C-alpha positions as a Markdown table, in Angstrom:
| # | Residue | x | y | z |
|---|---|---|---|---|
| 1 | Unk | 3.6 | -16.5 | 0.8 |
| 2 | Unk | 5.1 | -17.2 | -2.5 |
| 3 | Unk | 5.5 | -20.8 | -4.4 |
| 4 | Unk | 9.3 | -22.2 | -4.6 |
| 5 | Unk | 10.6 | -25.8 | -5.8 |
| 6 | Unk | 11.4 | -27.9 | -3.8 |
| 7 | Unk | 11.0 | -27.8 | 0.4 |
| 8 | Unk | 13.1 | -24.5 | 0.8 |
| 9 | Unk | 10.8 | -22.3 | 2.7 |
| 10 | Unk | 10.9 | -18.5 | 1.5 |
| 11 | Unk | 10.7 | -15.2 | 3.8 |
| 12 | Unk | 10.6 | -16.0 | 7.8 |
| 13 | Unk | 10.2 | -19.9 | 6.5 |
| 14 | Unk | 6.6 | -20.0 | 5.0 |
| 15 | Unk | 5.9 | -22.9 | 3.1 |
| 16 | Unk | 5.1 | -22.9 | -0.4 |
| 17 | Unk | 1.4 | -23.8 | -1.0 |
| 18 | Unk | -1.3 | -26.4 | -0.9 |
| 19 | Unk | -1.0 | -26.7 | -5.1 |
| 20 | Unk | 2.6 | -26.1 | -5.6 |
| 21 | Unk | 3.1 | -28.9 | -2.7 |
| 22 | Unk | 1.4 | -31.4 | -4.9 |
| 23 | Unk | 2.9 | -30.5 | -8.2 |
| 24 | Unk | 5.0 | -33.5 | -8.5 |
| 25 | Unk | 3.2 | -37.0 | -9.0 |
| 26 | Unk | 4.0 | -38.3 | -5.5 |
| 27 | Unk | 4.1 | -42.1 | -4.5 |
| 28 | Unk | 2.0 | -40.9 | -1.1 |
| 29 | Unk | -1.5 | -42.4 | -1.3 |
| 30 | Unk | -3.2 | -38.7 | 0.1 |
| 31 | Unk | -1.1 | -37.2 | -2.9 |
| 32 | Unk | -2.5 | -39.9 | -5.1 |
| 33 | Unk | -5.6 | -39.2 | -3.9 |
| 34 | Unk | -6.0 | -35.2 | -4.4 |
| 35 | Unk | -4.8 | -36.1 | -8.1 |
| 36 | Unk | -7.5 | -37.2 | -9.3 |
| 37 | Unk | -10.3 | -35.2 | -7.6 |
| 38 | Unk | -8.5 | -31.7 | -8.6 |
| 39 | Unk | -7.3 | -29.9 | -12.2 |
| 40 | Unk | -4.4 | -28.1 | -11.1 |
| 41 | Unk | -6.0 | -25.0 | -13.4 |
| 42 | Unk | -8.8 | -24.8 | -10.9 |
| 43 | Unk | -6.9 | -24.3 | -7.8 |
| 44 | Unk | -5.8 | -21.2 | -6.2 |
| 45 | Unk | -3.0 | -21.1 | -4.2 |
| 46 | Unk | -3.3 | -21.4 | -0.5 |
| 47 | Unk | -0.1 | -20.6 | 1.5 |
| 48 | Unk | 1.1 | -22.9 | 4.1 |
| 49 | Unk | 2.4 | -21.7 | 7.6 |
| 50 | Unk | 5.8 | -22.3 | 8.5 |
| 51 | Unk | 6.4 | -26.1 | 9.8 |
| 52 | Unk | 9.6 | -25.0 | 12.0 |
| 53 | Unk | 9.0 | -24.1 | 15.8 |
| 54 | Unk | 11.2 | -21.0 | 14.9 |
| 55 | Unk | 8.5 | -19.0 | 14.0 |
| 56 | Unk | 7.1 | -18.8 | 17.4 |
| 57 | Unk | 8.9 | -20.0 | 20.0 |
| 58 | Unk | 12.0 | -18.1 | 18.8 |
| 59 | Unk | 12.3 | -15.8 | 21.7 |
| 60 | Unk | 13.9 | -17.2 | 25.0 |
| 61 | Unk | 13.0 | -13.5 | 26.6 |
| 62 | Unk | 9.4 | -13.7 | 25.4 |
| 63 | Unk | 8.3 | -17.3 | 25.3 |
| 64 | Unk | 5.8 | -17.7 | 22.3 |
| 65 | Unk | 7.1 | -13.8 | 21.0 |
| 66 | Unk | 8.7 | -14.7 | 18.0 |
| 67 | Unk | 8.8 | -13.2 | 14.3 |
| 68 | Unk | 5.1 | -15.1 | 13.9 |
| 69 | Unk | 3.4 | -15.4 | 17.1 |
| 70 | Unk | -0.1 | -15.5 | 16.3 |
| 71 | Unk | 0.5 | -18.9 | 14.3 |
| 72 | Unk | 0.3 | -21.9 | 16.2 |
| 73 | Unk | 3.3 | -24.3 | 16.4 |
| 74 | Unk | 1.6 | -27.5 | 16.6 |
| 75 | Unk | -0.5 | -27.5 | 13.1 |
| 76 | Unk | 0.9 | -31.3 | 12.5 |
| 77 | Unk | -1.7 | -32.0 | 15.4 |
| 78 | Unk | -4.4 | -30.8 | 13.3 |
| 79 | Unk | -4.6 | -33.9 | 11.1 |
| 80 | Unk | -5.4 | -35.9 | 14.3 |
| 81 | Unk | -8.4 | -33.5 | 15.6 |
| 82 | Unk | -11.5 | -33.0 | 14.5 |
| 83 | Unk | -13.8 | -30.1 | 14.6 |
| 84 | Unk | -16.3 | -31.1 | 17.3 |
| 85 | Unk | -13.2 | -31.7 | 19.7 |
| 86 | Unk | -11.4 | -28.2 | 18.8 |
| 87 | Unk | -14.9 | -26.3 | 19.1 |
| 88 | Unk | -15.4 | -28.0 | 22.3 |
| 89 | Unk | -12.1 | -26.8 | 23.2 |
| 90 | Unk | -13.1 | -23.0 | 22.4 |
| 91 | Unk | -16.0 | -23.3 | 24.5 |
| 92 | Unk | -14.2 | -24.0 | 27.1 |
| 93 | Unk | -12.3 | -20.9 | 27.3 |
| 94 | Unk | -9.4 | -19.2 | 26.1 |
| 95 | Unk | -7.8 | -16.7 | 29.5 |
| 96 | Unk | -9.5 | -13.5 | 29.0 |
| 97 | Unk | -7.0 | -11.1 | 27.9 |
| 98 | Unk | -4.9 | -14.0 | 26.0 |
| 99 | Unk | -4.7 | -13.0 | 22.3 |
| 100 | Unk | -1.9 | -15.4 | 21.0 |
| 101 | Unk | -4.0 | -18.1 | 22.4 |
| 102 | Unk | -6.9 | -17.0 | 20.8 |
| 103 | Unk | -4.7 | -16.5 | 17.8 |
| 104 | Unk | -3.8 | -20.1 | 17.8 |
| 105 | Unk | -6.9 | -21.3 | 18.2 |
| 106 | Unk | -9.0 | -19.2 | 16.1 |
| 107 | Unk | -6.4 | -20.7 | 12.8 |
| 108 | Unk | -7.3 | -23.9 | 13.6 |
| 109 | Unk | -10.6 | -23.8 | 13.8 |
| 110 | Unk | -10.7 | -21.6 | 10.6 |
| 111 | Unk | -9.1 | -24.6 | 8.9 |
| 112 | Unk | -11.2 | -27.4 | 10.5 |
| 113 | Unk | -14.2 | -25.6 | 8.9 |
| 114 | Unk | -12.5 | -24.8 | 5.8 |
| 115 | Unk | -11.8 | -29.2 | 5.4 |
| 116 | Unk | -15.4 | -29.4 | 6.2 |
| 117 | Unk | -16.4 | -26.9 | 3.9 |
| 118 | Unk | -18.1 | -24.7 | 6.8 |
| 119 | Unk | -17.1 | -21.7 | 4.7 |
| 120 | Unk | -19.4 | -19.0 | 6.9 |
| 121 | Unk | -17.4 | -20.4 | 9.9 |
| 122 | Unk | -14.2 | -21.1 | 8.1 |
| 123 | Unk | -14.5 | -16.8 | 7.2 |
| 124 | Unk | -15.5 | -15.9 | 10.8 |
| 125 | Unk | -12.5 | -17.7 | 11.9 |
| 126 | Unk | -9.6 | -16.4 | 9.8 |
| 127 | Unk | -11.4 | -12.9 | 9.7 |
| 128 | Unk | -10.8 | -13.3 | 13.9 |
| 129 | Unk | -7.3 | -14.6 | 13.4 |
| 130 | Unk | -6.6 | -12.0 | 11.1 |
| 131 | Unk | -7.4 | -9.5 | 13.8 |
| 132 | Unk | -5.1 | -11.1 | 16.2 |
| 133 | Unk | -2.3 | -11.0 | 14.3 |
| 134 | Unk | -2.8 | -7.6 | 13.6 |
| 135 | Unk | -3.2 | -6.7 | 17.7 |
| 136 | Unk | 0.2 | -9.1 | 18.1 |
| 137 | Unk | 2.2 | -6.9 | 15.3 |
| 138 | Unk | 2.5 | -10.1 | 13.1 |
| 139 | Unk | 2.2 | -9.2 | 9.6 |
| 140 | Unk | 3.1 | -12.9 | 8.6 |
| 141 | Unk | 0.1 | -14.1 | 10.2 |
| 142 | Unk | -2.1 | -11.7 | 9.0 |
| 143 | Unk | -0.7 | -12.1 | 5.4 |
| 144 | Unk | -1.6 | -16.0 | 5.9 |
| 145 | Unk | -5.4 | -15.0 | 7.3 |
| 146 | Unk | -5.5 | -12.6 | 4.4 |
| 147 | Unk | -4.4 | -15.1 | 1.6 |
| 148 | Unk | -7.1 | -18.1 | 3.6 |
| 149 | Unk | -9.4 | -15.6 | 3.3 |
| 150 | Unk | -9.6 | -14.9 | -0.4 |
| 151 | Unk | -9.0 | -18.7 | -1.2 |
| 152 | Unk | -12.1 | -19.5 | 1.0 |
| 153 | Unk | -14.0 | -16.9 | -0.9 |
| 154 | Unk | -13.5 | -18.2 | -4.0 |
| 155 | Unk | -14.4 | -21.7 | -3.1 |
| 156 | Unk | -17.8 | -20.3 | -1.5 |
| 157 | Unk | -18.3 | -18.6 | -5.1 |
| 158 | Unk | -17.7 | -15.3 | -3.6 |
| 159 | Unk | -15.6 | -13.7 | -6.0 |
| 160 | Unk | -15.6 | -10.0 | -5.1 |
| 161 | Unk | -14.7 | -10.9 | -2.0 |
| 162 | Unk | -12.7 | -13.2 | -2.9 |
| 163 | Unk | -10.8 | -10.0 | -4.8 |
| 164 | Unk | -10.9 | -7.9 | -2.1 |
| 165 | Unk | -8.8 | -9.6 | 0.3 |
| 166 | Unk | -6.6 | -11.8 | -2.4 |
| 167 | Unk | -5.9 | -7.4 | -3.1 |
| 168 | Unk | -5.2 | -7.3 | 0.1 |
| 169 | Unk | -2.5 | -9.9 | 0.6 |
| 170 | Unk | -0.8 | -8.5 | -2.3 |
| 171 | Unk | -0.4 | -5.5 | -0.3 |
| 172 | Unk | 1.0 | -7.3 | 3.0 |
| 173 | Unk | 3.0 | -9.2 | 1.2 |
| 174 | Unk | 6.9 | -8.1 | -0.1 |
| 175 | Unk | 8.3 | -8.7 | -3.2 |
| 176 | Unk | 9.6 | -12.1 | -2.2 |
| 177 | Unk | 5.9 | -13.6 | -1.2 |
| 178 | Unk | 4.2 | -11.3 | -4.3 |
| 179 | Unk | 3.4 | -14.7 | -6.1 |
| 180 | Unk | 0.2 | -16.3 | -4.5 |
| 181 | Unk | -1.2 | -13.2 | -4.2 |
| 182 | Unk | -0.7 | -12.3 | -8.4 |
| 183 | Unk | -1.5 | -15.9 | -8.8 |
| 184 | Unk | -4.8 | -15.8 | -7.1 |
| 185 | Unk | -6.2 | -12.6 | -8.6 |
| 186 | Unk | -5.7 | -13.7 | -11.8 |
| 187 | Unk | -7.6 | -16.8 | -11.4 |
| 188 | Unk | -10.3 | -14.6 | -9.6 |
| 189 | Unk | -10.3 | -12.0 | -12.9 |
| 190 | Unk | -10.7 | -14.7 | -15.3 |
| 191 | Unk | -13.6 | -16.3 | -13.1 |
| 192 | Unk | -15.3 | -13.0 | -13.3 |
| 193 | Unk | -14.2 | -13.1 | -17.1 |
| 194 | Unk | -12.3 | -10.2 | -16.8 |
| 195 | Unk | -9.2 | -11.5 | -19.1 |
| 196 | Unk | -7.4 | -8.4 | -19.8 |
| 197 | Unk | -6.9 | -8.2 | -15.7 |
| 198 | Unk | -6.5 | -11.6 | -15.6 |
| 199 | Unk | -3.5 | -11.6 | -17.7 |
| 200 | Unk | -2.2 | -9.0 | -16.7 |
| 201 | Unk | -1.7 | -10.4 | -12.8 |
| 202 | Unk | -0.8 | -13.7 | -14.6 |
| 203 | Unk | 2.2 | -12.0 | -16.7 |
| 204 | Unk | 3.3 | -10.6 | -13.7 |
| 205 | Unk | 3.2 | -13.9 | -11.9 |
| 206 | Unk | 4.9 | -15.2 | -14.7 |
| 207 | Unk | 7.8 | -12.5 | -14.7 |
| 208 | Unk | 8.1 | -13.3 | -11.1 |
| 209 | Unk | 9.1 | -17.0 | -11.6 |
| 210 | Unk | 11.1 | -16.2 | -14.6 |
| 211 | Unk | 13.3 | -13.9 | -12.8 |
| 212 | Unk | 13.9 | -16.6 | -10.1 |
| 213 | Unk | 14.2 | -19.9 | -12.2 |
| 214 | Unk | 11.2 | -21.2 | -10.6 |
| 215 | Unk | 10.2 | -23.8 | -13.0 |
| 216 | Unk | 7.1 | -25.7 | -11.2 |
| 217 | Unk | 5.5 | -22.7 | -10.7 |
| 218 | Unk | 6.4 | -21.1 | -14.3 |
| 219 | Unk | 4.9 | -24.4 | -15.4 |
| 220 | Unk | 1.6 | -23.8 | -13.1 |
| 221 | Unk | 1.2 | -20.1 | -14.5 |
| 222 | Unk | 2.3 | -20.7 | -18.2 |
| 223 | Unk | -0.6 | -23.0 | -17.9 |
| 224 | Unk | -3.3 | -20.6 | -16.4 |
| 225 | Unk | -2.4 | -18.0 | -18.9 |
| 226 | Unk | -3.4 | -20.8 | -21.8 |
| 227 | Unk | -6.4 | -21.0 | -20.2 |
| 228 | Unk | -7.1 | -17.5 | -19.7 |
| 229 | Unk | -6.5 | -17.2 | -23.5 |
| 230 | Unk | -8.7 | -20.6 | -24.5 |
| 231 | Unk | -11.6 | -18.9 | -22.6 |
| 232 | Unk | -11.1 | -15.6 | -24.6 |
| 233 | Unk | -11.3 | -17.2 | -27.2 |
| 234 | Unk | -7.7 | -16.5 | -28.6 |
| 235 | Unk | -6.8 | -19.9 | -29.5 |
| 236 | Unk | -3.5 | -19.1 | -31.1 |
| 237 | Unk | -2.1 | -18.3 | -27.9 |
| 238 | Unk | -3.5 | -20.5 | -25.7 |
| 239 | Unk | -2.8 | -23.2 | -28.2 |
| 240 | Unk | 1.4 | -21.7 | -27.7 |
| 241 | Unk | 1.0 | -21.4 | -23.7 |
| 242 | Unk | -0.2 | -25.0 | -22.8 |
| 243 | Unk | 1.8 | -26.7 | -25.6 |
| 244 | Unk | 5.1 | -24.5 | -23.2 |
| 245 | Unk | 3.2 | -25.3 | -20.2 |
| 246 | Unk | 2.9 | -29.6 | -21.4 |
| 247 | Unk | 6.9 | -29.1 | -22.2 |
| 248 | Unk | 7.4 | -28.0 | -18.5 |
| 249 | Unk | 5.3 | -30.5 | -17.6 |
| 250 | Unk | 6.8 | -33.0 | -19.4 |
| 251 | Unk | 10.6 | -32.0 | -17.9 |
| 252 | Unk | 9.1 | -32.3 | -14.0 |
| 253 | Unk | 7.7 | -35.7 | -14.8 |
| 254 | Unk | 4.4 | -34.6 | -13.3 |
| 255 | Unk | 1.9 | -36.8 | -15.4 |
| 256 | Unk | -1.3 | -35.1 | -14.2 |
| 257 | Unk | -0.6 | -31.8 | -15.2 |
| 258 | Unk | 0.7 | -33.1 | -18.7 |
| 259 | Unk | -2.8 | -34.8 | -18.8 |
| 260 | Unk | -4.7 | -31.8 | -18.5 |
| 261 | Unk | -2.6 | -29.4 | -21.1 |
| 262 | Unk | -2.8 | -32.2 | -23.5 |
| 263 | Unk | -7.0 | -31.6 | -22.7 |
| 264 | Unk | -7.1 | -28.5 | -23.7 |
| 265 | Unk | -4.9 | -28.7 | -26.5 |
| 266 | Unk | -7.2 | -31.5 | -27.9 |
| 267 | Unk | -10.0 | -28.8 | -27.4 |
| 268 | Unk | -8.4 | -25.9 | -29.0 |
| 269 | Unk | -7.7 | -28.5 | -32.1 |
| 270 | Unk | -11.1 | -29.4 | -32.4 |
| 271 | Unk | -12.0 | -25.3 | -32.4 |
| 272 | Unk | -9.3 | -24.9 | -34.9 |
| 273 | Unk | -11.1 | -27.4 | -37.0 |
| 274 | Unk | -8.1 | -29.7 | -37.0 |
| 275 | Unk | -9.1 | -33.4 | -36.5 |
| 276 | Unk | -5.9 | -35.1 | -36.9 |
| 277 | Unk | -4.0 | -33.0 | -34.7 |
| 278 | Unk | -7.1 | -33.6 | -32.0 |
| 279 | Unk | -6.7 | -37.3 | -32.9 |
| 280 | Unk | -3.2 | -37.2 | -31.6 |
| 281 | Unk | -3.4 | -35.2 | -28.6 |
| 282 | Unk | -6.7 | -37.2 | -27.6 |
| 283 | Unk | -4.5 | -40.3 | -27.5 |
| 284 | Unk | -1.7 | -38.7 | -25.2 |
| 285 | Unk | -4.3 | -37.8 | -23.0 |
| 286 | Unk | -5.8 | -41.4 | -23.1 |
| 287 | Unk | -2.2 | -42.6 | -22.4 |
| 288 | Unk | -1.4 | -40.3 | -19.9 |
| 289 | Unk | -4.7 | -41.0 | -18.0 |
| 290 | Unk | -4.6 | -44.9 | -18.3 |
| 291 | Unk | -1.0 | -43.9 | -16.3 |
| 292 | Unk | -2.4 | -42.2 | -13.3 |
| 293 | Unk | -5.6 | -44.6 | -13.0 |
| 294 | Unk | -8.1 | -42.1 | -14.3 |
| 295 | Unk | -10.3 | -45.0 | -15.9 |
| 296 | Unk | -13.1 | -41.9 | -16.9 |
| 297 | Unk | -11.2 | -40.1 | -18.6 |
| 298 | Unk | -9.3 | -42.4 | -20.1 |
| 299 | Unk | -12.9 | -43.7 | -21.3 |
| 300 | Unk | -13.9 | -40.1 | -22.5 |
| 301 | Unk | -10.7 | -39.7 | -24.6 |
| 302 | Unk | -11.2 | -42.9 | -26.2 |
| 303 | Unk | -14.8 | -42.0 | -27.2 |
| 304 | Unk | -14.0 | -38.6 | -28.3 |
| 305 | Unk | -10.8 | -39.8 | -30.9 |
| 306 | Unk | -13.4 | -41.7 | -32.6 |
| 307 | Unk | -15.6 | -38.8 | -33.1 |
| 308 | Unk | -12.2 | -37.3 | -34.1 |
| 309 | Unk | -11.3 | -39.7 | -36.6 |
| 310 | Unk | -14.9 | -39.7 | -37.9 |
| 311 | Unk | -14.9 | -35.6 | -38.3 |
| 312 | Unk | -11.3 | -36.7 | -40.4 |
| 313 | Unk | -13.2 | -39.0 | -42.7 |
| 314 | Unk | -16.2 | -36.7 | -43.1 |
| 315 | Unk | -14.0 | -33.7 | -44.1 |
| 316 | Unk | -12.5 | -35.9 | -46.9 |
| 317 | Unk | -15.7 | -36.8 | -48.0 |
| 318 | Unk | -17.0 | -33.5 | -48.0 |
| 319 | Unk | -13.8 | -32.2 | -50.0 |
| 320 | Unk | -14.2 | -35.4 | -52.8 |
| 321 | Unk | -18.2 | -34.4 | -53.3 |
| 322 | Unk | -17.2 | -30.6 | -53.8 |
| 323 | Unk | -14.8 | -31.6 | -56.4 |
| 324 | Unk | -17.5 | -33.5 | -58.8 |
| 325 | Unk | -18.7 | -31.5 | -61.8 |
| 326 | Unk | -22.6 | -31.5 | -62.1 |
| 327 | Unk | -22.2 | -28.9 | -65.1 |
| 328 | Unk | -22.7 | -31.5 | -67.9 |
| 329 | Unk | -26.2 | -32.6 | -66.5 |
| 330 | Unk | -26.9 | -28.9 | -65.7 |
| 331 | Unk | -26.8 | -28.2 | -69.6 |
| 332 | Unk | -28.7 | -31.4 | -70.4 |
| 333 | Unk | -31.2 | -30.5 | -67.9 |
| 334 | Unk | -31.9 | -26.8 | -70.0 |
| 335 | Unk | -31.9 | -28.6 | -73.5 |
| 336 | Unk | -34.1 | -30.9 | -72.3 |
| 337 | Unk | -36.3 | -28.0 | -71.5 |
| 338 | Unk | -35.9 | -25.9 | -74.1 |
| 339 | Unk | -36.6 | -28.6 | -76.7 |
| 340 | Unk | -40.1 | -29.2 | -74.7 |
């Protein structure tokens, strides 16, 4: 459950998740594609299932009982169905009695209707494969439903739900998975503007990936914690994490995620009162965007460093008219009455 580099999967294989899998700026068009719909500071982390067979078909005694049998083996297949066809698969009938099958095919449809944004199905689906797993004695399964579940949540604006189970996966998961789950209750905190909770699962996040050189996902977290801090209004420190998380950033090559740190840098400038300082993040954005092809906000950078540059200007023409002495024609102004 928890977010590595690279394509080393952690405990019993699982794959590092749907953010952390993007983190890099890819040359694969679906890559370049989720780049510019997402903020990387928005996203929770989804965990992946395993992509070896291992998982469950491990077991020459028990074909289909291995260490996760309630996952199915052939998710790649999932890009290639669509809903109606899996639900019209359903219908026509799992073997009574058949819980791995039921297992199987209640995931995927919990995912089909998760793409589709079907959250009420997407929820009754995992909720169903979570049971499953739980009557197959697969507690990396119902780890997986448990993590979908909180992330689906969340996306259906559910957030003490979205608590409840993220909670939940925290406690089915061991110290080498911990990191989703930390990951995802802090971003659920600081939605709920609970920051002081929100940084505190986000520290311990943080202390996770320090303590195994994980630097994408330090990078992520060091990031979230800025944000956490902008939104509380503690500028200083968010101002110190995302100029960290930009430096990370900058080290991965990952242009997209330097794009947005150098966003709210430019913000927390501009609430500093700083306008050269804006000026020149504003422009690193604008660079960074025209990069990555995001015309709009290349387009919105540009406008706002001329608002910058104008606050500039203003500020040194406020600071010359403060300096002029009007005393002189203050004292003329009282002889000229007194002598009336």
């Amino acid at each position: 459950a928890g977010v590595g580099g690279g394509d080393k999967p952690t405990v019993k294989g699982m794959k590092k998740s749907s953010t952390q899998k993007s983190l890099h700026d890819g040359t694969k068009k679906k890559q370049k594609k989720s780049l510019k719909k997402t903020n990387f500071f928005d996203q929770q982390i989804q965990v992946q299932p395993p992509d070896s067979l291992n998982f469950s078909v491990a077991a020459p005694l028990t074909p289909g009982g291995g260490w996760a049998p309630s996952i199915p083996a052939a998710l790649v297949t999932l890009q290639n169905t669509s809903l109606k066809d899996m639900t019209m698969r359903a219908k026509a009938g799992v073997q009574a009695g058949d819980i791995q099958k039921e297992a199987h095919m209640a995931f995927c449809l919990g995912v089909l209707n998760e793409e589709k944004r079907h959250y009420k199905d997407s929820i009754k689906f995992y909720k169903r494969f979570f049971f499953c797993a739980r009557l197959l004695d697969d507690p990396v399964g119902a780890a997986l439903a448990l993590n979908r579940l909180g992330v689906v949540y969340y996306n259906y604006g559910k957030l003490q739900k979205s608590l409840q189970f993220h909670a939940k996966h925290r406690e089915f998961s061991d110290k080498e998975n911990v990191f989703a789950a930390l990951y995802n209750l802090g971003i659920t905190h600081r939605k709920l503007a609970n920051y002081a909770e929100a940084a505190d699962y986000l520290s311990q996040g943080l202390e996770w990936v320090s303590q195994r050189q994980d630097t994408e996902s330090e990078c992520l977290i060091v990031g979230q914690l800025g944000l956490t801090f902008f939104q509380e209004k503690k500028y200083d420190q968010a101002m110190s994490h995302f100029m960290g998380c930009l430096e990370i950033a900058q080290r991965l090559g990952n242009t997209r995620l330097q794009l947005d740190s150098l966003l709210y840098l430019s913000k927390i400038a501009n609430k500093q009162g700083d306008g050269n300082t804006t000026h020149g993040y504003l422009q690193q954005a604008y660079n960074a965007s025209k990069n990555i092809g995001e015309a709009e906000i290349a387009q919105k950078c540009h406008c706002n460093m001329g608002i910058a540059l104008g606050n500039v200007e203003f500020a040194k023409y406020k600071q010359q008219f403060t300096r002029i002495d009007f005393s002189d024609n203050e004292d003329e102004e009282e002889d000229q009455k007194s002598g009336s």
